[in-house]
CSV table of C-alpha atoms in Angstrom, one decimal:
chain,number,residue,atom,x,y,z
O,1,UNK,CA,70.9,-9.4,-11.6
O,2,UNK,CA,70.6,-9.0,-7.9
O,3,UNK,CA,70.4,-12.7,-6.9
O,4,UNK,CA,72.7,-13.5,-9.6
O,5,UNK,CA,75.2,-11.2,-7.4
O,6,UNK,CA,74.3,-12.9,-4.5
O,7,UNK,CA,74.6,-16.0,-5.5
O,8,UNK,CA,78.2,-15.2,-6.7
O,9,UNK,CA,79.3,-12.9,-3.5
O,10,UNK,CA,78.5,-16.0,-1.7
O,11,UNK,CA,79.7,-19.0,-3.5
O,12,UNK,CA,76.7,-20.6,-4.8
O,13,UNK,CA,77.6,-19.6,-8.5
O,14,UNK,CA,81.4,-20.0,-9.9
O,15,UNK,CA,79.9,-18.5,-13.3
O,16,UNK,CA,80.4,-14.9,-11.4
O,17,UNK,CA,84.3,-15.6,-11.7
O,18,UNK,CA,83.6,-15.0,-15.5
O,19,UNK,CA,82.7,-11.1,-14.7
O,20,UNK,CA,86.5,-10.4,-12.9
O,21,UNK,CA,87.8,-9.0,-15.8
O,22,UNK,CA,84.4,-6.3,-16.2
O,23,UNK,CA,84.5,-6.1,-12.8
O,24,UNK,CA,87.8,-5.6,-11.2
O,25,UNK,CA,88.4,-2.1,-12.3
O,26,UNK,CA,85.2,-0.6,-11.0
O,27,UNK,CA,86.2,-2.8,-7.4
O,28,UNK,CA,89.6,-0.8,-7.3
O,29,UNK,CA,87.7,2.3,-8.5
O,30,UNK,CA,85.4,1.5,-5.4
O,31,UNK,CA,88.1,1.4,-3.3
O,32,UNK,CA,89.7,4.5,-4.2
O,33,UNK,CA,87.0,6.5,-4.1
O,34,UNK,CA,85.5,5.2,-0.3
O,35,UNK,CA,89.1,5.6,0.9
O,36,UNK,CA,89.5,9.6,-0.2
O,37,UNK,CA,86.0,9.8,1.1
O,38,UNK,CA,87.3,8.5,4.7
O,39,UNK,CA,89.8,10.9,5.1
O,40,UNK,CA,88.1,13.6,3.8
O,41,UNK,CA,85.1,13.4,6.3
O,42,UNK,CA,87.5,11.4,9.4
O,43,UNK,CA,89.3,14.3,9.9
O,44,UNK,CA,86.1,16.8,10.2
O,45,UNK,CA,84.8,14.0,13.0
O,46,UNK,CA,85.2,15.7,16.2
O,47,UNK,CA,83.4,13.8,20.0
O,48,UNK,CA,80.2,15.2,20.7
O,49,UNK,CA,78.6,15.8,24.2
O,50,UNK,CA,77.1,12.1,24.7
O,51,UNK,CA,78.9,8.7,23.7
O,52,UNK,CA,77.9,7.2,20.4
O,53,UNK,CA,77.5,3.8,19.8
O,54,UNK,CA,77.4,2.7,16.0
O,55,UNK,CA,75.9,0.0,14.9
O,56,UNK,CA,76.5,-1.5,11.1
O,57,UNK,CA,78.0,-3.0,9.0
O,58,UNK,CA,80.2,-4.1,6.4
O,59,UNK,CA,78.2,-6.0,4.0
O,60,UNK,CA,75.4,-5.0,1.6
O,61,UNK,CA,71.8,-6.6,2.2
O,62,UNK,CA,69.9,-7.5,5.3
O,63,UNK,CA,72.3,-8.6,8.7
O,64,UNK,CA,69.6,-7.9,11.5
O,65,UNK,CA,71.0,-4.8,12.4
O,66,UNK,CA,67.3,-3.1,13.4
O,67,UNK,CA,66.1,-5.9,16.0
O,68,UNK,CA,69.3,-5.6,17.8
O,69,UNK,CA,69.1,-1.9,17.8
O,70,UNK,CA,66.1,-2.6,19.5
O,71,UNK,CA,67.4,-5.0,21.8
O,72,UNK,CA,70.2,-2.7,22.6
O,73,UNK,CA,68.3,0.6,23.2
O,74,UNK,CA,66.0,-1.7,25.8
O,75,UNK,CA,69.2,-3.3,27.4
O,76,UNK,CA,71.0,-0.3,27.8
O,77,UNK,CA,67.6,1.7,29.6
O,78,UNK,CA,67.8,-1.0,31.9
O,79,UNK,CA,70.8,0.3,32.8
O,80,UNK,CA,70.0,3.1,33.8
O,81,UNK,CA,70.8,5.2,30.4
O,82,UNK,CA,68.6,7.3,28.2
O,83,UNK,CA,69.2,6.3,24.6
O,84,UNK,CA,68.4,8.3,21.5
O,85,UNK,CA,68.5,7.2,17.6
O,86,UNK,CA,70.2,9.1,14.6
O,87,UNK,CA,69.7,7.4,11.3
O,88,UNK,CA,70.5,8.1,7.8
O,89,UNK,CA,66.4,7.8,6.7
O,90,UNK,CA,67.0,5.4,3.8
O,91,UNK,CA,63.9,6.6,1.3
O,92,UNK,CA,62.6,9.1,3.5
O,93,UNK,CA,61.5,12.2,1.9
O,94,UNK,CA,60.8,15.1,4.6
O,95,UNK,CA,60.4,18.6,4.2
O,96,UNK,CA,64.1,19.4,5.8
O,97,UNK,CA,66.5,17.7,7.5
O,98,UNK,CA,67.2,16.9,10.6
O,99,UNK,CA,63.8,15.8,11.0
O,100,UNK,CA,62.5,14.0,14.1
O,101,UNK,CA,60.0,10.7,14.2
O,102,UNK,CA,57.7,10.5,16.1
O,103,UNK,CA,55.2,7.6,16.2
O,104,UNK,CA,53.0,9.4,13.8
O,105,UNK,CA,55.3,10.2,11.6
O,106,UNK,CA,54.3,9.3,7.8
O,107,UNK,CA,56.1,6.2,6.5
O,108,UNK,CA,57.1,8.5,3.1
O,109,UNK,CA,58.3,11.0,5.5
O,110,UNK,CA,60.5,9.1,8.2
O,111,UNK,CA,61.6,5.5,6.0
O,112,UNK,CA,60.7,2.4,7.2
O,113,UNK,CA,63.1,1.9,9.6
O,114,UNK,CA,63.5,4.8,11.5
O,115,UNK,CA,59.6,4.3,11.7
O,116,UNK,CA,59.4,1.0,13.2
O,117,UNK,CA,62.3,1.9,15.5
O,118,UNK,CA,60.5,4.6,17.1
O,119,UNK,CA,57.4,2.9,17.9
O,120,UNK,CA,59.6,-0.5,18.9
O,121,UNK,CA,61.5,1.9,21.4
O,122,UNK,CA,59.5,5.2,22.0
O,123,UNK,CA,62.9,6.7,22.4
O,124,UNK,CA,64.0,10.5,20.3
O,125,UNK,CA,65.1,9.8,16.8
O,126,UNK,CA,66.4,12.3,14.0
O,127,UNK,CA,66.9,10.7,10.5
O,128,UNK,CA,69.2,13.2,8.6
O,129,UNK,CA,71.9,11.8,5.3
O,130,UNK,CA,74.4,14.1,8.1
O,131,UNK,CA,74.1,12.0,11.3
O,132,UNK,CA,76.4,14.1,12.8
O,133,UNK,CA,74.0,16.9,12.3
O,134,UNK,CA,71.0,14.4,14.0
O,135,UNK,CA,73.6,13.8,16.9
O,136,UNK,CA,73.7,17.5,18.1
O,137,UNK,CA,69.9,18.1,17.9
O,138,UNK,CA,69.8,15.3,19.9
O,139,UNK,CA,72.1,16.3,22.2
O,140,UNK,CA,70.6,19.9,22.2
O,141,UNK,CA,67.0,19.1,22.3
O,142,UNK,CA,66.0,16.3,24.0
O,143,UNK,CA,67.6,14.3,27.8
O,144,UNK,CA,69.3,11.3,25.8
O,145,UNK,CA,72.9,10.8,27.2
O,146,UNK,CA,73.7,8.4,25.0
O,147,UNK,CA,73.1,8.3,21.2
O,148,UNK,CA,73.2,5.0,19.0
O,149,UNK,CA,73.6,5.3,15.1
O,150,UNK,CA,71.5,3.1,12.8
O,151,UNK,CA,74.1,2.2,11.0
O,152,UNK,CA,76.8,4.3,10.0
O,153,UNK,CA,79.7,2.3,10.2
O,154,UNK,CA,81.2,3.9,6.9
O,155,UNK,CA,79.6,7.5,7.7
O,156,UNK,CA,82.9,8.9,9.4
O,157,UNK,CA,81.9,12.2,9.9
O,158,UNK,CA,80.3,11.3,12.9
O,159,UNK,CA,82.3,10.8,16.1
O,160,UNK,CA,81.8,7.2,17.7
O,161,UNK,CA,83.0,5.8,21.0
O,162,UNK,CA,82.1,2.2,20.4
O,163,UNK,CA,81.3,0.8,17.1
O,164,UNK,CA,79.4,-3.1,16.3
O,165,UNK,CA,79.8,-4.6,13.7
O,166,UNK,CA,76.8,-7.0,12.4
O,167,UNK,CA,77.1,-10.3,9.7
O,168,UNK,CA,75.0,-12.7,9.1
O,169,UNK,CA,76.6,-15.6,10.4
O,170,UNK,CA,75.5,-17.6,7.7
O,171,UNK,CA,76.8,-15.4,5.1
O,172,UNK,CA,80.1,-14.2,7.1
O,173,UNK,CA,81.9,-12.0,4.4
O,174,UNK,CA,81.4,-13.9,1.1
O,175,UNK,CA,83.7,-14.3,-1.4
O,176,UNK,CA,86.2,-11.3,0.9
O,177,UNK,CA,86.2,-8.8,-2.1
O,178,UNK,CA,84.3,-4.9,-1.8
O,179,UNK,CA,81.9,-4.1,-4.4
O,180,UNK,CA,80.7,-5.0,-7.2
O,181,UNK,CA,82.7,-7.9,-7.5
O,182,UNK,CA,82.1,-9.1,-4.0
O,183,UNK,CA,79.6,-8.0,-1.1
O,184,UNK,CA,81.8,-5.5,1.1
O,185,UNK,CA,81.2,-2.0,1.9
O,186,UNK,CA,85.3,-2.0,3.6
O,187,UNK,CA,87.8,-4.6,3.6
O,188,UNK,CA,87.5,-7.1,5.7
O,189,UNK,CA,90.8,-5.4,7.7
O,190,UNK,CA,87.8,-3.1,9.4
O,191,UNK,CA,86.6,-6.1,11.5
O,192,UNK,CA,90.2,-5.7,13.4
O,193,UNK,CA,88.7,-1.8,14.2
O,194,UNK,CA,85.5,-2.2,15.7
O,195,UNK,CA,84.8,-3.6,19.5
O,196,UNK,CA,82.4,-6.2,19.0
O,197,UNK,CA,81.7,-8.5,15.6
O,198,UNK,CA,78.1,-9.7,16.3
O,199,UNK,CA,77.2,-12.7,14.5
O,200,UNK,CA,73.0,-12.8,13.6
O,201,UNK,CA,72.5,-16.7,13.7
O,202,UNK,CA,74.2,-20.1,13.2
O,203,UNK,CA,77.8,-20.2,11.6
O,204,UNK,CA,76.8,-22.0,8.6
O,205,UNK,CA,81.1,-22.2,7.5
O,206,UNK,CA,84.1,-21.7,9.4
O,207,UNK,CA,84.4,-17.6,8.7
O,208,UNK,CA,87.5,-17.0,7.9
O,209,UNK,CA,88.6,-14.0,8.2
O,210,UNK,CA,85.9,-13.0,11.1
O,211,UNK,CA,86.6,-14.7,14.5
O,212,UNK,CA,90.3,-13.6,14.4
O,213,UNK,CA,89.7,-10.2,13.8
O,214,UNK,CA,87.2,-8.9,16.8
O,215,UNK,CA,85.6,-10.4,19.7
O,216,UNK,CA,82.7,-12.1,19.2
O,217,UNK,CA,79.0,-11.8,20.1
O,218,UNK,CA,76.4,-14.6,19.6
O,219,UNK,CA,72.9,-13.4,18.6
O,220,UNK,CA,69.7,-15.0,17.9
O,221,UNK,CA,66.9,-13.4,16.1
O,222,UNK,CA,63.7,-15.5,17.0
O,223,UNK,CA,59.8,-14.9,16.0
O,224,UNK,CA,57.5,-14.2,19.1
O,225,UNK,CA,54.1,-13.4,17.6
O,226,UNK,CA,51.9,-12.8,14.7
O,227,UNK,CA,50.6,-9.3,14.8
O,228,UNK,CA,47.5,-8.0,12.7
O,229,UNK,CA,48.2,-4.7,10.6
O,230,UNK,CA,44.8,-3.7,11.1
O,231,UNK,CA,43.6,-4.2,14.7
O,232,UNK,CA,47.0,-5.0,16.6
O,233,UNK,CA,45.3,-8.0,17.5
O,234,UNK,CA,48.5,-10.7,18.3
O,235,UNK,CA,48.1,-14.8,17.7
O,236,UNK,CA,50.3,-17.7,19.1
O,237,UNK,CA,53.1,-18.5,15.9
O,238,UNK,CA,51.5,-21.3,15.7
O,239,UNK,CA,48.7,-20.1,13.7
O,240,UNK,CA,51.4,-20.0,10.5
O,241,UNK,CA,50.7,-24.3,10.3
O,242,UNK,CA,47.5,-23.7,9.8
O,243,UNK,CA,46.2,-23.5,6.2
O,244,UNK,CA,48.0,-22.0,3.1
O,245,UNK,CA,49.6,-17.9,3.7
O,246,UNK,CA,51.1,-15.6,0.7
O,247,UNK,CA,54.5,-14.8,2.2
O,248,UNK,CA,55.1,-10.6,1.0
O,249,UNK,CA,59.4,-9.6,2.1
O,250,UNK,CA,60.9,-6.6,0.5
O,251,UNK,CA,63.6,-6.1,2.9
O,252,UNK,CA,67.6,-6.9,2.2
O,253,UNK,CA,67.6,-10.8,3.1
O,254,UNK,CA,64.4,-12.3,2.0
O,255,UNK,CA,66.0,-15.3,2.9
O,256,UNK,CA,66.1,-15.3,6.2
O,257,UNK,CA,62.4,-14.6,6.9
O,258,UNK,CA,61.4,-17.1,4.7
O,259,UNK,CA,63.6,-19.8,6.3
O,260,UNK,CA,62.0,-18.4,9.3
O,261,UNK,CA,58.4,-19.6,8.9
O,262,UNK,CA,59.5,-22.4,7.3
O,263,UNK,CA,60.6,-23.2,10.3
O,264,UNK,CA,57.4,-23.0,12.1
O,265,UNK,CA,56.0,-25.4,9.5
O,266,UNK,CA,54.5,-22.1,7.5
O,267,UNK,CA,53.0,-22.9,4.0
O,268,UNK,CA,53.1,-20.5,1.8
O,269,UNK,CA,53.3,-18.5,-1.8
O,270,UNK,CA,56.3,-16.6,-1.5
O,271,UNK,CA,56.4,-12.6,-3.0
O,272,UNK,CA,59.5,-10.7,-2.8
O,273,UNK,CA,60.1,-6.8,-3.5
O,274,UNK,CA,63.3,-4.8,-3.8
O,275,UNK,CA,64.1,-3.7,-0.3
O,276,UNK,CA,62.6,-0.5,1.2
O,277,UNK,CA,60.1,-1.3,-1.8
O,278,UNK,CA,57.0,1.5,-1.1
O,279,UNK,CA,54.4,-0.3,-1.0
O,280,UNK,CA,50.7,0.6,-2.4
O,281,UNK,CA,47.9,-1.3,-2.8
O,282,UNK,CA,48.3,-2.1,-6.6
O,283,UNK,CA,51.1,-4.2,-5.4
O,284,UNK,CA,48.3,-6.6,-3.5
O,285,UNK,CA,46.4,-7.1,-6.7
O,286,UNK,CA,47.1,-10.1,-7.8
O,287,UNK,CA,47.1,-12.0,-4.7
O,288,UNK,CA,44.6,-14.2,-3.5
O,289,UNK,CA,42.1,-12.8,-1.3
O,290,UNK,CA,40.8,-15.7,0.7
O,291,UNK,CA,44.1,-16.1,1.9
O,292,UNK,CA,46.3,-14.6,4.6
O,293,UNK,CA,49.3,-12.7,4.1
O,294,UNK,CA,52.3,-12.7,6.1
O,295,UNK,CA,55.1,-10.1,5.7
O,296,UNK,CA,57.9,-8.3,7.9
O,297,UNK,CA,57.2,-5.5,10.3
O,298,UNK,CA,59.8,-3.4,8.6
O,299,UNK,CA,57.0,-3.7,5.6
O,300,UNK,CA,54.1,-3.5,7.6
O,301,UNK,CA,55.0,-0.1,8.7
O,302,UNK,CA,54.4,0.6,4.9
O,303,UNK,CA,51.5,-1.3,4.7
O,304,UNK,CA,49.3,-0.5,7.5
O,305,UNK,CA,47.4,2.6,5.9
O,306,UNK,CA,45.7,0.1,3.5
O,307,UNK,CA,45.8,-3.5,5.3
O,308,UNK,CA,43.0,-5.8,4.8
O,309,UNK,CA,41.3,-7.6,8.2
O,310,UNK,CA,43.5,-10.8,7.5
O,311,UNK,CA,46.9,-9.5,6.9
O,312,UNK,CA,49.9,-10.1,9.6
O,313,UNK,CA,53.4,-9.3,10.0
O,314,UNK,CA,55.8,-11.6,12.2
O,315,UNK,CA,57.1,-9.8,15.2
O,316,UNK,CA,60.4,-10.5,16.2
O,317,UNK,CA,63.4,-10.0,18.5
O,318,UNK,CA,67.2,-10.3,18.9
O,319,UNK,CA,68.0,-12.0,22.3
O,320,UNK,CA,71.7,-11.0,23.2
O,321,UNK,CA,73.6,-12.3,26.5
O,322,UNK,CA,72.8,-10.0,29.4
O,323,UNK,CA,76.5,-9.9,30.7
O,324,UNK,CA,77.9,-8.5,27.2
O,325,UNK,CA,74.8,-5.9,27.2
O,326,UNK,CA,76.7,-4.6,30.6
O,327,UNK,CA,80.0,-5.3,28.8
O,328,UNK,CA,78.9,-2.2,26.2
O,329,UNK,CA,77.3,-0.2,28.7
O,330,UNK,CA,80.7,-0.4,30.6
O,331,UNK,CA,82.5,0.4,27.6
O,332,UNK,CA,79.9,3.6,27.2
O,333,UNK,CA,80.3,4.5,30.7
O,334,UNK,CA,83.9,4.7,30.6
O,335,UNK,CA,84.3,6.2,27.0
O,336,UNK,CA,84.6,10.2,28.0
């Protein structure tokens, strides 16, 4: 049912168009219910004692959000700025909330995102449903003097002074209607509201509706290495041509990773899970095990406990132009 969404969200199916009539009332529904949820929780939002950056969405599924959190928190250290991380925790089952990652944090515990974020960055992070709550314990107990939310865009209890706003360029906004019927979290409208649209990837269609709305920022999410989940051991990318690999993705956009090594000329058996899927061993069974696997670091992070010698995930990163990374540490600088 999933790709059969997709496929209509995104214009690749016109049979969708036959589920308006089931569909339309729960859209409107949708709509009603996120906007009494915005002013109930906008007009608790109060600033807090560092600038918040927030960087999400409007879309369901995979945009590249995490590598150019990454990307972000090293650009703006380089600036001479101590960032911290709040993030919701999608799946992450601690004992309380907030609850802080660290780089030995259990996968179950922390998600797999906040997971990999930490040990990408090594800066504080608090997962907590209530980032506003993660905000002030990391304002209170740690040195960060800036905080940047994972996400969040539609979480507006908590404060922001600059807000990004990241679509897959290929994708842009689909067929322009909010959920179910289309992809959208907000209307489009919201692109008008934030300070910078960044677009992961090529334009692959004119996106309407986008480049008038917000400036624009370019990004480019490129492979760099292959990484061994057991050993840390890294190879050139161009050990993917060699032989046959079993391709694992469980994260929102399979898509895009395996267009990815397809395009380093990667052969493979492709395997895809619902993202965040947990993964355990049983989920390995029935793969072949002369060959390699390749799979995302988001899933390696669920994976590593139980990785066999010959299994790899594709490091990656998002490489952003320098002058807007001082543009948003300007715009940080500046906020309070």
């Amino acid at each position: 049912m999933r790709a059969f969404a997709e496929a209509g969200w995104y214009g690749k199916d016109k049979r969708w168009w036959l589920l308006w009539p089931l569909l339309a009332p729960l859209t409107l529904l949708f709509i009603a219910l996120a906007r009494v949820s915005k002013w109930r929780t906008q007009a608790h939002s109060k600033p807090l004692a560092k600038p918040v950056l927030v960087v999400g969405n409007i879309t369901v599924g995979g945009t590249g959000k995490t590598p150019l959190m990454v990307s972000l928190v090293k650009g703006l250290q380089a600036r001479g700025w101590n960032p911290g991380i709040v993030s919701r925790g999608y799946g992450a089952r601690p004992d309380a909330f907030p609850y802080r990652v660290t780089l030995d944090s259990p996968v179950f515990e922390a998600g797999d995102e906040p997971l990999m974020l930490a040990r990408a960055t090594g800066v504080p992070l608090v997962i907590d449903p209530d980032r506003r709550r993660a905000a002030v314990q990391l304002c209170e107990e740690t040195r960060c003097d800036v905080i940047l939310s994972d996400d969040g865009l539609q979480h507006y209890r908590l404060w922001r002074d600059a807000e990004i706003c990241v679509l897959d360029a290929g994708r842009g906004i689909g067929n322009g209607w909010r959920l179910p019927f289309g992809p959208l979290r907000e209307s489009a409208r919201r692109l008008s509201q934030v300070d910078w649209v960044v677009l992961n990837g090529t334009p692959a269609q004119d996106l309407t509706g986008v480049k008038d709305r917000a400036p624009l920022q370019s990004m480019q999410v490129v492979p760099t290495a292959l990484v061994n989940l057991a050993t840390g051991e890294t190879r050139s990318l161009s050990a993917l041509a060699e032989g046959q690999w079993q391709a694992i993705c469980g994260i929102g956009n399979p898509g895009r990773f395996f267009d990815s090594l397809g395009a380093l000329d990667c052969r493979f058996h492709a395997e895809v899970f619902a993202d965040h899927h947990a993964f355990a061993p049983a989920d390995f069974s029935g793969l072949n095990p002369a060959l390699p696997v390749v799979m995302t670091e988001k899933d390696a992070v669920k994976c590593r406990a139980f990785a066999k010698a010959h299994w790899w995930y594709l490091a990656i990163e998002a490489q952003v132009d320098s002058a807007w990374l001082d543009a948003v540490s300007d715009r940080l600088r500046n906020a309070r």
